[in-house]
């Protein structure tokens, strides 16, 4: 697939070199191939380039480049990149800390159904970071992410803090969402 110019094939070959699958591990070759696929617009390769720059595997460590690749991947629709950018903006890792921006990226990934985005966005609402505190919305988002162990724990901790009216509103919202096609 790589030899025919298919970016997914180039990316997968790069991953083989990165992980030593069928070839001797070679981080430099891996990054060269992954970069080729990333420059071809393949979002998964762009995320992989961000990870390479963030960790310094096969390339010098460079947070600015990592963030740049994540932005490209997010523009190409990668929910994973949106979550990773949200985390960076939430924590101030390689960018200025900005809860509003974190919320925007989490919201975009959450709208794509990303469970980690549901969880991270819920925490922003629960703690009022970049938004007014909204434990009902936080409860709803956590309920959509119960396959994320930390979300399940957060949901169990949040539930007893809600008033009966808040809990009823959250459950009504969840029931309504279940009935929407």
Short mmCIF file of C-alpha atoms in Angstrom, two decimals:
data_model
loop_
_atom_site.label_atom_id
_atom_site.label_comp_id
_atom_site.label_asym_id
_atom_site.label_seq_id
_atom_site.Cartn_x
_atom_site.Cartn_y
_atom_site.Cartn_z
CA UNK A 1 0.00 0.00 0.00
CA UNK A 2 2.91 2.35 0.74
CA UNK A 3 4.46 1.70 -2.67
CA UNK A 4 1.18 2.69 -4.38
CA UNK A 5 1.19 6.02 -2.53
CA UNK A 6 -1.66 5.23 -0.15
CA UNK A 7 -1.15 7.42 2.93
CA UNK A 8 -2.71 4.83 5.22
CA UNK A 9 -0.19 2.27 3.96
CA UNK A 10 2.68 4.69 4.51
CA UNK A 11 1.42 5.38 8.03
CA UNK A 12 1.04 1.69 8.86
CA UNK A 13 4.51 0.92 7.53
CA UNK A 14 5.85 3.69 9.74
CA UNK A 15 4.10 2.16 12.74
CA UNK A 16 5.68 -1.20 11.88
CA UNK A 17 9.11 0.42 12.02
CA UNK A 18 8.19 2.19 15.23
CA UNK A 19 7.02 -1.00 16.95
CA UNK A 20 9.37 -3.46 15.24
CA UNK A 21 6.59 -5.46 13.61
CA UNK A 22 8.05 -7.52 10.77
CA UNK A 23 11.10 -5.23 10.62
CA UNK A 24 13.84 -4.15 12.99
CA UNK A 25 12.69 -1.18 15.06
CA UNK A 26 13.92 2.08 13.54
CA UNK A 27 12.48 5.26 15.00
CA UNK A 28 14.04 7.53 12.36
CA UNK A 29 12.55 5.54 9.46
CA UNK A 30 9.26 5.34 11.33
CA UNK A 31 9.04 9.09 11.79
CA UNK A 32 10.05 9.74 8.17
CA UNK A 33 7.22 7.49 6.94
CA UNK A 34 4.68 8.78 9.44
CA UNK A 35 5.59 12.37 8.53
CA UNK A 36 5.02 11.54 4.85
CA UNK A 37 1.53 10.28 5.67
CA UNK A 38 0.89 13.26 7.96
CA UNK A 39 1.90 15.71 5.27
CA UNK A 40 -0.52 13.84 3.00
CA UNK A 41 -3.33 14.93 5.34
CA UNK A 42 -3.85 11.66 7.24
CA UNK A 43 -5.10 12.68 10.70
CA UNK A 44 -3.90 9.54 12.53
CA UNK A 45 -0.39 10.18 11.20
CA UNK A 46 -0.63 13.81 12.31
CA UNK A 47 -1.50 12.64 15.82
CA UNK A 48 1.44 10.22 15.69
CA UNK A 49 3.75 13.06 14.65
CA UNK A 50 2.50 15.09 17.61
CA UNK A 51 3.28 12.17 19.90
CA UNK A 52 6.74 11.77 18.37
CA UNK A 53 7.51 15.45 18.99
CA UNK A 54 5.99 15.34 22.48
CA UNK A 55 8.11 12.35 23.51
CA UNK A 56 11.21 12.91 21.39
CA UNK A 57 10.96 9.49 19.74
CA UNK A 58 12.64 9.57 16.33
CA UNK A 59 12.80 13.35 16.38
CA UNK A 60 13.94 16.05 18.81
CA UNK A 61 11.41 16.85 21.51
CA UNK A 62 9.44 19.95 20.48
CA UNK A 63 6.18 20.95 22.16
CA UNK A 64 5.47 23.70 19.61
CA UNK A 65 5.66 21.19 16.76
CA UNK A 66 3.55 18.70 18.73
CA UNK A 67 0.80 21.27 19.22
CA UNK A 68 0.98 22.26 15.56
CA UNK A 69 0.48 18.66 14.42
CA UNK A 70 -2.42 18.28 16.87
CA UNK A 71 -4.10 21.36 15.43
CA UNK A 72 -3.77 19.94 11.91
CA UNK A 73 -5.20 16.60 13.01
CA UNK A 74 -8.07 18.34 14.82
CA UNK A 75 -8.84 20.35 11.67
CA UNK A 76 -8.91 17.03 9.81
CA UNK A 77 -11.56 15.72 12.21
CA UNK A 78 -9.54 13.70 14.72
CA UNK A 79 -11.43 13.46 18.01
CA UNK A 80 -8.26 12.07 19.61
CA UNK A 81 -6.34 15.21 18.61
CA UNK A 82 -9.13 17.42 19.97
CA UNK A 83 -8.98 15.64 23.33
CA UNK A 84 -5.18 15.89 23.39
CA UNK A 85 -5.38 19.61 22.62
CA UNK A 86 -8.05 20.04 25.28
CA UNK A 87 -5.76 18.43 27.85
CA UNK A 88 -2.85 20.64 26.79
CA UNK A 89 -4.98 23.81 27.12
CA UNK A 90 -6.46 22.62 30.41
CA UNK A 91 -3.04 21.91 31.94
CA UNK A 92 -0.97 24.53 30.12
CA UNK A 93 1.29 21.88 28.58
CA UNK A 94 3.08 23.54 25.66
CA UNK A 95 0.43 26.27 25.41
CA UNK A 96 -0.95 28.98 27.68
CA UNK A 97 -3.48 27.48 30.06
CA UNK A 98 -6.93 28.32 28.76
CA UNK A 99 -10.00 26.54 30.13
CA UNK A 100 -12.26 28.12 27.50
CA UNK A 101 -10.12 26.72 24.71
CA UNK A 102 -9.94 23.34 26.48
CA UNK A 103 -13.72 23.32 26.69
CA UNK A 104 -14.05 24.09 22.98
CA UNK A 105 -11.82 21.17 22.02
CA UNK A 106 -13.52 18.80 24.49
CA UNK A 107 -16.94 19.89 23.23
CA UNK A 108 -15.95 19.24 19.61
CA UNK A 109 -14.65 15.76 20.47
CA UNK A 110 -17.65 15.08 22.71
CA UNK A 111 -19.97 15.89 19.80
CA UNK A 112 -18.13 13.15 17.91
CA UNK A 113 -19.00 10.74 20.72
CA UNK A 114 -15.55 10.57 22.30
CA UNK A 115 -15.96 9.15 25.82
CA UNK A 116 -12.78 10.71 27.22
CA UNK A 117 -13.97 14.09 25.94
CA UNK A 118 -17.29 13.55 27.76
CA UNK A 119 -15.34 12.89 30.95
CA UNK A 120 -12.91 15.81 30.63
CA UNK A 121 -15.69 18.24 29.67
CA UNK A 122 -17.80 17.02 32.61
CA UNK A 123 -14.98 17.91 34.99
CA UNK A 124 -14.82 21.44 33.59
CA UNK A 125 -18.56 21.85 34.18
CA UNK A 126 -18.46 20.30 37.64
CA UNK A 127 -15.59 22.52 38.79
CA UNK A 128 -16.65 25.63 36.85
CA UNK A 129 -13.43 25.91 34.88
CA UNK A 130 -13.94 28.09 31.81
CA UNK A 131 -17.69 28.01 32.45
CA UNK A 132 -20.13 28.47 35.28
CA UNK A 133 -20.44 25.37 37.47
CA UNK A 134 -23.10 23.07 36.09
CA UNK A 135 -23.18 19.77 37.99
CA UNK A 136 -26.29 18.63 36.10
CA UNK A 137 -24.52 18.90 32.77
CA UNK A 138 -21.46 17.27 34.36
CA UNK A 139 -23.62 14.36 35.53
CA UNK A 140 -25.10 13.89 32.06
CA UNK A 141 -21.66 13.88 30.43
CA UNK A 142 -20.23 11.49 33.02
CA UNK A 143 -23.17 9.17 32.42
CA UNK A 144 -22.16 8.99 28.76
CA UNK A 145 -18.61 8.00 29.71
CA UNK A 146 -19.06 5.25 32.27
CA UNK A 147 -16.78 2.95 30.27
CA UNK A 148 -13.96 5.32 31.33
CA UNK A 149 -13.08 4.12 34.86
CA UNK A 150 -12.31 7.62 36.16
CA UNK A 151 -15.68 8.85 34.87
CA UNK A 152 -17.49 6.08 36.70
CA UNK A 153 -15.73 7.06 39.93
CA UNK A 154 -16.47 10.76 39.37
CA UNK A 155 -20.13 9.96 38.73
CA UNK A 156 -20.39 8.00 41.99
CA UNK A 157 -18.79 10.91 43.84
CA UNK A 158 -20.95 13.56 42.17
CA UNK A 159 -24.35 11.90 42.56
CA UNK A 160 -24.69 12.36 46.35
CA UNK A 161 -23.82 16.07 46.03
CA UNK A 162 -26.76 16.77 43.71
CA UNK A 163 -30.09 17.98 45.02
CA UNK A 164 -33.14 15.84 44.22
CA UNK A 165 -34.19 18.43 41.62
CA UNK A 166 -30.76 18.40 39.96
CA UNK A 167 -30.70 14.61 39.86
CA UNK A 168 -34.20 14.51 38.37
CA UNK A 169 -33.21 17.08 35.72
CA UNK A 170 -30.10 15.09 34.79
CA UNK A 171 -32.02 11.83 34.56
CA UNK A 172 -34.75 13.48 32.48
CA UNK A 173 -32.12 14.80 30.08
CA UNK A 174 -30.57 11.35 29.78
CA UNK A 175 -33.97 9.73 29.19
CA UNK A 176 -34.79 12.31 26.52
CA UNK A 177 -31.44 11.70 24.82
CA UNK A 178 -32.10 7.94 24.82
CA UNK A 179 -35.35 8.50 22.93
CA UNK A 180 -33.83 10.78 20.29
CA UNK A 181 -33.02 8.85 17.09
#
